[in-house]
Short mmCIF file of C-alpha atoms in Angstrom, two decimals:
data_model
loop_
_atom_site.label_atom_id
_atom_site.label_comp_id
_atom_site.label_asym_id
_atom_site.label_seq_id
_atom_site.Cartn_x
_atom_site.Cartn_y
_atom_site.Cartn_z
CA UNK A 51 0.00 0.00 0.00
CA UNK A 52 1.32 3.62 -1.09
CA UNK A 53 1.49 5.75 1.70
CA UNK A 54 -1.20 8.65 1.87
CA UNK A 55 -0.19 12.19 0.77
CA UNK A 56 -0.69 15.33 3.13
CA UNK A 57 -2.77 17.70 2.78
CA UNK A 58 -2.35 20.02 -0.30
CA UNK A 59 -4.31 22.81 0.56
CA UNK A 60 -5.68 23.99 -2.37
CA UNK A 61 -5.43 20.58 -4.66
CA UNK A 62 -7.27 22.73 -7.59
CA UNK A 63 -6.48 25.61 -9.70
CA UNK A 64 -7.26 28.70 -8.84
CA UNK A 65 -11.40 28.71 -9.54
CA UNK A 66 -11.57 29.52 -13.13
CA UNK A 67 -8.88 32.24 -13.20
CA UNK A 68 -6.52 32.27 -16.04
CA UNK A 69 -3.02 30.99 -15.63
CA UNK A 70 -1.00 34.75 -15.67
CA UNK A 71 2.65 34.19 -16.98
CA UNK A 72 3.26 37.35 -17.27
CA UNK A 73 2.79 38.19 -13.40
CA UNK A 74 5.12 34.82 -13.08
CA UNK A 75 2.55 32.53 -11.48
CA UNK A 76 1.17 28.82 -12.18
CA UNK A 77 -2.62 27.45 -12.12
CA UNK A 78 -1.81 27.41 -8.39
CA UNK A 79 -0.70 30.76 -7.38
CA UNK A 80 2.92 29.74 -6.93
CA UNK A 81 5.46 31.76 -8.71
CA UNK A 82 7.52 30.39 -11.61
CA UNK A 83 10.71 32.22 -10.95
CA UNK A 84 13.39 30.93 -9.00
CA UNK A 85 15.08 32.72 -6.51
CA UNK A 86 18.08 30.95 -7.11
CA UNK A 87 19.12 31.43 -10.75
CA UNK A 88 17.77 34.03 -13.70
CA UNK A 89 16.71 32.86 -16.90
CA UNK A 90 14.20 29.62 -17.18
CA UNK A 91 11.24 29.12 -15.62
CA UNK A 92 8.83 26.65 -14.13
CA UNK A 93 6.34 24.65 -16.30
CA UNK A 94 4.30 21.39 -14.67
CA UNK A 95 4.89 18.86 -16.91
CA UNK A 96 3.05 15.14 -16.69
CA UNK A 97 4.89 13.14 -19.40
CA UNK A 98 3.24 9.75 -19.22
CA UNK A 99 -0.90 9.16 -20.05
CA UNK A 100 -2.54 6.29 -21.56
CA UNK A 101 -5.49 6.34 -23.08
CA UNK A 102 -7.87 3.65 -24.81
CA UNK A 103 -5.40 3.47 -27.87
CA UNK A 104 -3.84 1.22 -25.84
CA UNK A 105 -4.89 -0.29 -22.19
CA UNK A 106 -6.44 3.23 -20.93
CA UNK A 107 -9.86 4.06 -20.40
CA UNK A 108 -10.26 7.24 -21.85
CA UNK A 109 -10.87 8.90 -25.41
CA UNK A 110 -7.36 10.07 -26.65
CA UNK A 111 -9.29 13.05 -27.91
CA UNK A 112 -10.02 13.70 -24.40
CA UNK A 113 -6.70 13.57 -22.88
CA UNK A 114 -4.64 16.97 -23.90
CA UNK A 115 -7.93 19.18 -23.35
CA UNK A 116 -7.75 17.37 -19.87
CA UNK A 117 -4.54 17.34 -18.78
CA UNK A 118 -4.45 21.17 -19.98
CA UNK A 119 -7.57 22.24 -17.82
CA UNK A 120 -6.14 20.64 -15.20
CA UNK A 121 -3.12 23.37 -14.80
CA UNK A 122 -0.60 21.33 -16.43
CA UNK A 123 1.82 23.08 -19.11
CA UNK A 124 3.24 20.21 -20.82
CA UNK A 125 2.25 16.66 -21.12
CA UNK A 126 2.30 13.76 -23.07
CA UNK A 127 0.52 10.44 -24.47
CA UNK A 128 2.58 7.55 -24.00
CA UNK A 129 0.41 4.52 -24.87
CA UNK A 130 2.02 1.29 -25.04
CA UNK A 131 4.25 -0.64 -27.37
CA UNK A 132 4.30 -3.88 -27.01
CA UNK A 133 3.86 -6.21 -30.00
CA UNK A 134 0.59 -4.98 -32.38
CA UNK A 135 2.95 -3.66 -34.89
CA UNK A 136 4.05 -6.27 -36.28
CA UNK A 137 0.89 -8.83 -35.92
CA UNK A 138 -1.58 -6.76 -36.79
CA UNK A 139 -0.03 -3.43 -38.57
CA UNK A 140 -2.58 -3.49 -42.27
CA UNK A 141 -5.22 -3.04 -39.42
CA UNK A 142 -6.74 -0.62 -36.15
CA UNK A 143 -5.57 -3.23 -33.29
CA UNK A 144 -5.71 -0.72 -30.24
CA UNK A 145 -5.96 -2.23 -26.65
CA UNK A 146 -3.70 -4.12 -24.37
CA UNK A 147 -1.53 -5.26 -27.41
CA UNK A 148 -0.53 -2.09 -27.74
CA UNK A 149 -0.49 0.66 -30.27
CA UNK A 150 -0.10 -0.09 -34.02
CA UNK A 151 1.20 2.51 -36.74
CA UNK A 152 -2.42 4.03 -36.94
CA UNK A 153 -2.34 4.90 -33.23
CA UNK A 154 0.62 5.91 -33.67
CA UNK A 155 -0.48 8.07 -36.15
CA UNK A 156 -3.61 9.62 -34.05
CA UNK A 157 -1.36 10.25 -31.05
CA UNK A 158 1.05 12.27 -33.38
CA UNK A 159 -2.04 14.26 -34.59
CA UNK A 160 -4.04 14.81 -31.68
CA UNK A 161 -0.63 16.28 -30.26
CA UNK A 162 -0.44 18.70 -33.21
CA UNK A 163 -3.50 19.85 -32.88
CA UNK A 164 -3.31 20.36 -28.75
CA UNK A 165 0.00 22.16 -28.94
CA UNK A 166 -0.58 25.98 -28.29
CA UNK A 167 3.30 27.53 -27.91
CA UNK A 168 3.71 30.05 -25.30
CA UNK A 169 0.57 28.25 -23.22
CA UNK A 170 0.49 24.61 -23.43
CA UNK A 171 3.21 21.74 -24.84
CA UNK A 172 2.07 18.48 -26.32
CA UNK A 173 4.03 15.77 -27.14
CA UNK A 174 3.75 12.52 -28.59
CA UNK A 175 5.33 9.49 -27.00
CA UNK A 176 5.22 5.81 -26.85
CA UNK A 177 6.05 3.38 -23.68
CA UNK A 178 8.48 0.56 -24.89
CA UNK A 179 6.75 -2.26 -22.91
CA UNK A 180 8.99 -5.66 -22.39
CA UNK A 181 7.81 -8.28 -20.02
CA UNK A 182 11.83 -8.94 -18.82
CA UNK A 183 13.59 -5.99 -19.55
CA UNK A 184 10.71 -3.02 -18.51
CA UNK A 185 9.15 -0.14 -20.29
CA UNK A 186 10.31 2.88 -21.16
CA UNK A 187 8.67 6.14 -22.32
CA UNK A 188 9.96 7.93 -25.56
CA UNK A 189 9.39 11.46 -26.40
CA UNK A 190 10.26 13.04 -29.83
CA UNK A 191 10.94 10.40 -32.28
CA UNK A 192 9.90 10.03 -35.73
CA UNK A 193 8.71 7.03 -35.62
CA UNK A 194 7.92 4.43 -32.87
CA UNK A 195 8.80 0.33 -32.14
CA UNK A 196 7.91 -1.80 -30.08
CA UNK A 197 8.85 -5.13 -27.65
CA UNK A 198 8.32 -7.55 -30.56
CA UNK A 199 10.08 -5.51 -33.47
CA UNK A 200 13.33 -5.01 -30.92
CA UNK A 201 13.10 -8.16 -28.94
CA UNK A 202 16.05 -10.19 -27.55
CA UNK A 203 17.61 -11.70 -24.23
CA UNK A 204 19.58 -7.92 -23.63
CA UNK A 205 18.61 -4.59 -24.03
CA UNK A 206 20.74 -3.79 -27.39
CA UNK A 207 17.84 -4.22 -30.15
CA UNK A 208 15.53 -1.22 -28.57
CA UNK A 209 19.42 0.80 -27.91
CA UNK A 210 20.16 0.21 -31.35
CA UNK A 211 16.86 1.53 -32.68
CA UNK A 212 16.96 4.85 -30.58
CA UNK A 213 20.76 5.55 -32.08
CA UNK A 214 19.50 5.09 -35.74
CA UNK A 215 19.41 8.05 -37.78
CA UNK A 216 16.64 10.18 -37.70
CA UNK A 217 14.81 9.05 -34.53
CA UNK A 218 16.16 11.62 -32.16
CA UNK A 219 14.19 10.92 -29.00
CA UNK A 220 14.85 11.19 -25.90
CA UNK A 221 14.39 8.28 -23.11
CA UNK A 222 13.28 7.41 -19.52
CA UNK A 223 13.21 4.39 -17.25
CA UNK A 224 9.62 3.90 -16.13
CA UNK A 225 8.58 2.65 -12.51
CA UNK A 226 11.88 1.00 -11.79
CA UNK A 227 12.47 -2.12 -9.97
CA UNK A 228 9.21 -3.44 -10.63
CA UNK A 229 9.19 -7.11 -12.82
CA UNK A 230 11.83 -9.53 -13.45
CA UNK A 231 15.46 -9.57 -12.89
CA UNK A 232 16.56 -8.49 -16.28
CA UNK A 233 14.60 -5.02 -15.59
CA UNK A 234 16.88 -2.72 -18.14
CA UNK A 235 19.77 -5.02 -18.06
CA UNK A 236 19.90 -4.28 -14.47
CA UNK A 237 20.77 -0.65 -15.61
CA UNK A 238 23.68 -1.49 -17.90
CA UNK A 239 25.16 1.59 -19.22
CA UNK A 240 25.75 2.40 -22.87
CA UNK A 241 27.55 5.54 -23.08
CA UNK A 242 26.32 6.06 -26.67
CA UNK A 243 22.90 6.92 -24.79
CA UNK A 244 23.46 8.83 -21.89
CA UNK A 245 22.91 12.09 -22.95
CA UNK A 246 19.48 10.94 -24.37
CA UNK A 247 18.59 8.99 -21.53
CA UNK A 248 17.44 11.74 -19.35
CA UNK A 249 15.32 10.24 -16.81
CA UNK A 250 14.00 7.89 -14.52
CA UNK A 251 10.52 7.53 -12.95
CA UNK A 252 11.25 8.73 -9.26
CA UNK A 253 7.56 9.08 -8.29
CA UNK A 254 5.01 6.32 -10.64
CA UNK A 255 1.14 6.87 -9.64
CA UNK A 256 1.42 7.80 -5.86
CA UNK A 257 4.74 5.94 -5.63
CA UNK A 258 8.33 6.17 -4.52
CA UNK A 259 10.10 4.38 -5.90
CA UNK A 260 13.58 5.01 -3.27
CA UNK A 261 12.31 1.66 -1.95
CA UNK A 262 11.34 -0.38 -4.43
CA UNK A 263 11.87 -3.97 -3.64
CA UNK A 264 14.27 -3.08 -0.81
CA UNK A 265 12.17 -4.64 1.55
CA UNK A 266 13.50 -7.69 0.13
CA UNK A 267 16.90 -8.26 -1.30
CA UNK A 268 16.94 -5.33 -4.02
CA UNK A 269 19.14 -2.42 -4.33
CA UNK A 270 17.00 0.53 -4.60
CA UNK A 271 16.52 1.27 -8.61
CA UNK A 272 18.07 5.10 -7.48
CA UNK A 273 21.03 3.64 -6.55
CA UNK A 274 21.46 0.83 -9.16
CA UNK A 275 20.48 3.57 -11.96
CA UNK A 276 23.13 6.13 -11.04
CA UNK A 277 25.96 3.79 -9.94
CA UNK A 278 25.77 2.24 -13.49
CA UNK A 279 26.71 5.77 -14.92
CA UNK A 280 23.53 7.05 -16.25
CA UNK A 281 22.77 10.73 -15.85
CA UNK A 282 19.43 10.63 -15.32
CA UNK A 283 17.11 13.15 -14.43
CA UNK A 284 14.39 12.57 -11.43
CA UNK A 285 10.50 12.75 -12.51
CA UNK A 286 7.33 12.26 -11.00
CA UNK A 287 4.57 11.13 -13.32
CA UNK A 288 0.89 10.34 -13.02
CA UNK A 289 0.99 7.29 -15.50
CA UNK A 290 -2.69 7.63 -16.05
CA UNK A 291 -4.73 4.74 -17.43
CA UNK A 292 -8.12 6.65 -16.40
CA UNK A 293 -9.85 9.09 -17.89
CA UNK A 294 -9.56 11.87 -15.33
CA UNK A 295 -5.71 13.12 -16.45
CA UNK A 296 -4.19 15.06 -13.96
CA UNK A 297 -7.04 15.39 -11.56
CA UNK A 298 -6.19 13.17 -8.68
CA UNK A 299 -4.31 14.23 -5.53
CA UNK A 300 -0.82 12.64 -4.41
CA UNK A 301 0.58 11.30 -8.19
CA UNK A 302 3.41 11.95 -9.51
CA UNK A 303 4.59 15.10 -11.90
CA UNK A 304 6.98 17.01 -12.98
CA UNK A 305 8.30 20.42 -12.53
CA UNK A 306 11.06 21.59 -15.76
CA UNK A 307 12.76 24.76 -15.77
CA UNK A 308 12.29 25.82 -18.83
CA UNK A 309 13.82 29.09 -21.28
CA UNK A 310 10.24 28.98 -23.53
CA UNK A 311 7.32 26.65 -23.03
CA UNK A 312 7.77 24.83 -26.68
CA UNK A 313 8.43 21.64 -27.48
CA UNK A 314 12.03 22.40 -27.99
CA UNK A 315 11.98 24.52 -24.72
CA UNK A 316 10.79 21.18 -22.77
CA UNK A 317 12.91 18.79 -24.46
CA UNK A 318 16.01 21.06 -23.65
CA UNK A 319 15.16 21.32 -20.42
CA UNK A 320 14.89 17.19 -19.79
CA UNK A 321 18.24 17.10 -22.10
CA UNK A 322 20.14 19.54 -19.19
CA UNK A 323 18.24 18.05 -16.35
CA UNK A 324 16.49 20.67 -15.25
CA UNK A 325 13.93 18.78 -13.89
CA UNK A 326 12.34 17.38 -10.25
CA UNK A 327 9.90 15.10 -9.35
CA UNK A 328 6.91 16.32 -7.41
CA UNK A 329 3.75 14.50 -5.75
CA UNK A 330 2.29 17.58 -4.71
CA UNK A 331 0.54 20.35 -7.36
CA UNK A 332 2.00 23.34 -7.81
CA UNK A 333 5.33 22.33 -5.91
CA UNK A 334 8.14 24.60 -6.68
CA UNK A 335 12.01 23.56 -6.33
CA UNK A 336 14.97 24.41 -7.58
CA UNK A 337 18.73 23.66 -6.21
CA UNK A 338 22.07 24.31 -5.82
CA UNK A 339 24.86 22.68 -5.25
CA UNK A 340 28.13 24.66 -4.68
CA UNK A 341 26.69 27.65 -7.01
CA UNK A 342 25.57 24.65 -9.50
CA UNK A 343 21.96 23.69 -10.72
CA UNK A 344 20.37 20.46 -10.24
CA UNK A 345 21.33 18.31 -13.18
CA UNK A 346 24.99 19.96 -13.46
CA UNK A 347 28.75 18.86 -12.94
CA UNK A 348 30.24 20.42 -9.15
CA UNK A 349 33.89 21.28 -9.55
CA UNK A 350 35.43 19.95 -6.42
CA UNK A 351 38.79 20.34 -5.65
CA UNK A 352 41.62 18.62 -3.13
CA UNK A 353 40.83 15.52 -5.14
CA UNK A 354 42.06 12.82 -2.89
CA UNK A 355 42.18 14.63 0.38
CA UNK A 356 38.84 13.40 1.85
CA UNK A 357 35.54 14.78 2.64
CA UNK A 358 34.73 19.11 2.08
CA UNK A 359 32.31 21.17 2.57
CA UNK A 360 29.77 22.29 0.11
CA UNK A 361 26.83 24.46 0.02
CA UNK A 362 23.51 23.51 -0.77
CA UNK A 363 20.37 25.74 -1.51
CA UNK A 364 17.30 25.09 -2.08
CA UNK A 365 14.28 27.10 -3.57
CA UNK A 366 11.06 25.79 -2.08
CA UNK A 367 7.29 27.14 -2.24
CA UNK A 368 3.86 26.43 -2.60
CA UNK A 369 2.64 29.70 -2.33
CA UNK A 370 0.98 31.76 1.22
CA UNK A 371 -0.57 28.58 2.73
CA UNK A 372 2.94 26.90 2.45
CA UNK A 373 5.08 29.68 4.46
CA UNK A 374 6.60 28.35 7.66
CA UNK A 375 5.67 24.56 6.79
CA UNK A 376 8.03 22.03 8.57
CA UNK A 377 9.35 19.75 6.07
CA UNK A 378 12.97 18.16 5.68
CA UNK A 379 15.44 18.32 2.85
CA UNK A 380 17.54 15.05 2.61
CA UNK A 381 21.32 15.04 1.13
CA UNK A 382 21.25 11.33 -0.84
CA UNK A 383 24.73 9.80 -1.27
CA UNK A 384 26.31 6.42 -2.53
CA UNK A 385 26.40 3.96 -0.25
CA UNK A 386 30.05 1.68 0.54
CA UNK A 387 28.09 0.05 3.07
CA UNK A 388 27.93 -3.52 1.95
CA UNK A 389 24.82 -5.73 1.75
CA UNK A 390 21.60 -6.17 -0.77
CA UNK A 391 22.51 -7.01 -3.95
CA UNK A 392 25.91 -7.86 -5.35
CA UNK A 393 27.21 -6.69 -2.27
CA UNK A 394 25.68 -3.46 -2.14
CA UNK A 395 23.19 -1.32 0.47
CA UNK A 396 19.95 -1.34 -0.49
CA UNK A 397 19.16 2.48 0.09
CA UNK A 398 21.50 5.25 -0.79
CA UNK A 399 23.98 6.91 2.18
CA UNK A 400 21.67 9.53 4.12
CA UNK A 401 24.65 11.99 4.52
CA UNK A 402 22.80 14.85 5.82
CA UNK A 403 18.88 15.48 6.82
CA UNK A 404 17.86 18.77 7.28
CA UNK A 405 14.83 20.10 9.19
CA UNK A 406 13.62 23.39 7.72
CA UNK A 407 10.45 25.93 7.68
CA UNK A 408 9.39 26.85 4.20
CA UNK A 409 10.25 30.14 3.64
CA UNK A 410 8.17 33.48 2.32
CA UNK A 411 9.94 35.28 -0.23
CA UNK A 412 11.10 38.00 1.72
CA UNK A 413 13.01 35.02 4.17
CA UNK A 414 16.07 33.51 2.68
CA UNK A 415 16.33 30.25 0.71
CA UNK A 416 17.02 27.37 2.84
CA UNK A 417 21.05 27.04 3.16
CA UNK A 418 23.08 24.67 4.40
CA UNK A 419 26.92 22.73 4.47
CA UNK A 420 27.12 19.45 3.90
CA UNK A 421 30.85 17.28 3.86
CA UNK A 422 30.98 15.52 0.83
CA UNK A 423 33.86 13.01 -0.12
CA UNK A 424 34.35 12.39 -3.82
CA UNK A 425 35.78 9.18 -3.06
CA UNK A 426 32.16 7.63 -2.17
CA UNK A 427 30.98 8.41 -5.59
CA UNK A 428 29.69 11.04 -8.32
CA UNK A 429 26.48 11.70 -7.53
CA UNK A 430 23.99 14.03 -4.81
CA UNK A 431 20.24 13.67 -4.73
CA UNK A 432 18.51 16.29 -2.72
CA UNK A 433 14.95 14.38 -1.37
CA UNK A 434 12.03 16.98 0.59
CA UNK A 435 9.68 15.50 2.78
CA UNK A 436 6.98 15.87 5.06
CA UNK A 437 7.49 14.47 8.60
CA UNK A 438 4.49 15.13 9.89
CA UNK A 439 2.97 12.40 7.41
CA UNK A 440 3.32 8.80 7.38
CA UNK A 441 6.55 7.45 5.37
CA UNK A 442 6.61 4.82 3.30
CA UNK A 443 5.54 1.63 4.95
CA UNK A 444 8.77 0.16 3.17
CA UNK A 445 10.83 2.52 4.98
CA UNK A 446 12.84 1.86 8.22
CA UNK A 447 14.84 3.34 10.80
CA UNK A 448 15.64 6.76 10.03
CA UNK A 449 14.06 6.68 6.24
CA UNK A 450 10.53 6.23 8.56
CA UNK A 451 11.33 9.22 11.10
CA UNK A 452 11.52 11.66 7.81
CA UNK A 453 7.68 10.89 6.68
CA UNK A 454 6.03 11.12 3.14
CA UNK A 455 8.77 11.81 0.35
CA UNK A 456 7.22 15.27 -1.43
CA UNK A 457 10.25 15.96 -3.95
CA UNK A 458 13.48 14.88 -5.42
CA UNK A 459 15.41 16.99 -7.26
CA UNK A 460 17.82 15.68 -10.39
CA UNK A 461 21.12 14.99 -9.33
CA UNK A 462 24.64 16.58 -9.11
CA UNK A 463 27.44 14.98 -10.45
CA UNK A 464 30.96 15.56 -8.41
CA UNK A 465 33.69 16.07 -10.58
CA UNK A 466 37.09 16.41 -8.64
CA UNK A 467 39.94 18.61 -9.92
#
């Protein structure tokens, strides 16, 4: 069982008013600029629907109207892939077989027709969908495949199809560390693909998954993802298979920082990993590490000489009702703690945990050092949460004392000098 959100306060828009960009505010009332770096600014992205072109349950002309009225700036249809293509491609097959080139074709058209630059983003995507290996949203491409036409024992088929000329798109590991063992080669790297693999499913539906399958022997899918080398983003996403897109309370989403709310503008954004997962509406975060965004390299020096300090900030709001909430802001490391799976920890190394009130604008961003070591690995995840609702009922020890995980942001990667 998923744990239960907190309250939101207001879970809805603001009643019927139009969403103002130029006074810098979202459906919400939250502002879109950060107060930690100029330039882009905040869109609320959900980047994986369904709908009844493939195992959904609503009308895929429904879905962008939806999802739009429902404050989101961006979103996406990502019906499944799994095998119709090549059985039953002369023919409309939709349903749990997947989508076919003729629903591929509608999803490319009703996102044409829904995209409104400067107000509301709509892509077309497709959800890879293997039985061993997992399924994995792709925004962008040209064209679209599926298990059957790329299947094999490894991963390389569906690799090899993404790197072929012309396709373009850009990637993301869905709700990891649920299925089989071979779940995306157990994150094998291919370097070929890391810039275009710029995410991984954080927050699926109303979970986290920090703890998937850790309760047993599993490494958590954060820690196996980013120890193999990928550079993936963080995203929350609603994966939607009803017809009420973006309505409910306590699902994932997204939050991108964008420098124009186009297509281009959002798939820039996921390509630099300016991104966080959210499971709260009209969240707003944004990070720093050392002077660095979330997403970006940190210069450290005295390679070799053990742990320094850094300084983290963090932008957080959710507008009035928000000010002077208690939440916590978590400093994620790798683990060398042995144990789990091939000898790892299960759960990443909880290097710092930081109680904090949420801050009006006129109160300064929350700011704090933290003693990193380069040694222990590349990569920081900064995790919010609420402790004053229930955690995760996978969680333990001190994971259980920090309560319901609200955000992650994308990571920073250590680079020492």
């Amino acid at each position: 069982m998923p744990e239960a959100p907190p309250p939101e306060g207001s879970g809805e828009p603001r009643g019927g008013a139009p969403v103002d960009r130029a006074e810098g505010l979202d459906a919400w009332g939250t502002s879109r600029r950060s107060r930690l770096f100029p330039g882009p600014f905040l869109v609320h992205a959900d980047l994986h629907n369904h709908t009844q072109l493939s195992d959904g349950r609503g009308d895929p002309a429904d879905t962008f109207p939806a999802l739009r009225a429902a404050g989101l700036d961006a979103a996406a249809i990502t019906d499944h892939a799994r095998w119709a293509s090549v059985l039953f491609d002369l023919f409309d097959a939709p349903g749990a077989i997947g989508i076919d080139r003729h629903a591929w074709a509608r999803t490319r058209e009703l996102a044409d027709q829904a995209d409104d630059p400067g107000v509301f983003v709509a892509l077309a995507g497709f959800e890879w969908s293997h039985a061993l290996h997992g399924h994995m949203n792709v925004w962008g491409s040209r064209r679209h495949t599926d298990a059957l036409r790329t299947f094999g024992p490894r991963m390389a088929a569906f690799w090899r199809w993404l790197e072929g000329p012309g396709e373009g798109g850009l990637a993301t590991f869905n709700h990891p560390g649920t299925g089989g063992p071979r779940r995306f080669g157990r994150f094998h790297h291919r370097p070929a693909m890391t810039r275009r693999l710029v995410g991984m499913e954080i927050f699926n539906k109303t979970h986290d998954y920090l703890f998937q399958g850790t309760d047993g022997r599993a490494v958590s899918p954060l820690v196996e993802c980013l120890d193999a080398g990928w550079r993936a983003g963080l995203l929350g996403v609603t994966d939607e298979h009803g017809s009420d897109w973006g309505v409910p309370d306590g699902k994932g989403r997204a939050g991108l920082w964008v420098h124009e709310l186009s297509r281009a503008g959002v798939l820039e954004a996921l390509l630099a990993r300016r991104v966080f997962a959210s499971r709260t509406k009209g969240l707003r975060l944004d990070a720093a590490c050392a002077g660095v965004r979330m997403g970006g390299t940190v210069p450290l020096t005295r390679a070799g000489h053990g742990p320094q300090p850094v300084r983290v900030e963090v932008d957080l709001d959710r507008g009035p009702s928000w000010w002077g909430r208690r939440l916590n802001v978590q400093v994620l490391r790798p683990s060398s703690t042995p144990g789990g799976a091939r000898g790892r920890a299960r759960l990443p190394t909880l290097a710092a945990a930081v109680e904090v009130a949420l801050p009006s604008p006129e109160e300064p961003v929350v700011s704090f050092e933290v003693d990193v070591d380069p040694a222990a690995g590349p990569w920081l995840v900064l995790r919010v949460s609420d402790p004053s609702a229930p955690a995760d009922p996978r969680a333990s020890g001190p994971w259980a004392e920090l309560g319901y995980g609200l955000a992650y942001a994308s990571p920073f990667w250590l680079a020492s000098s």
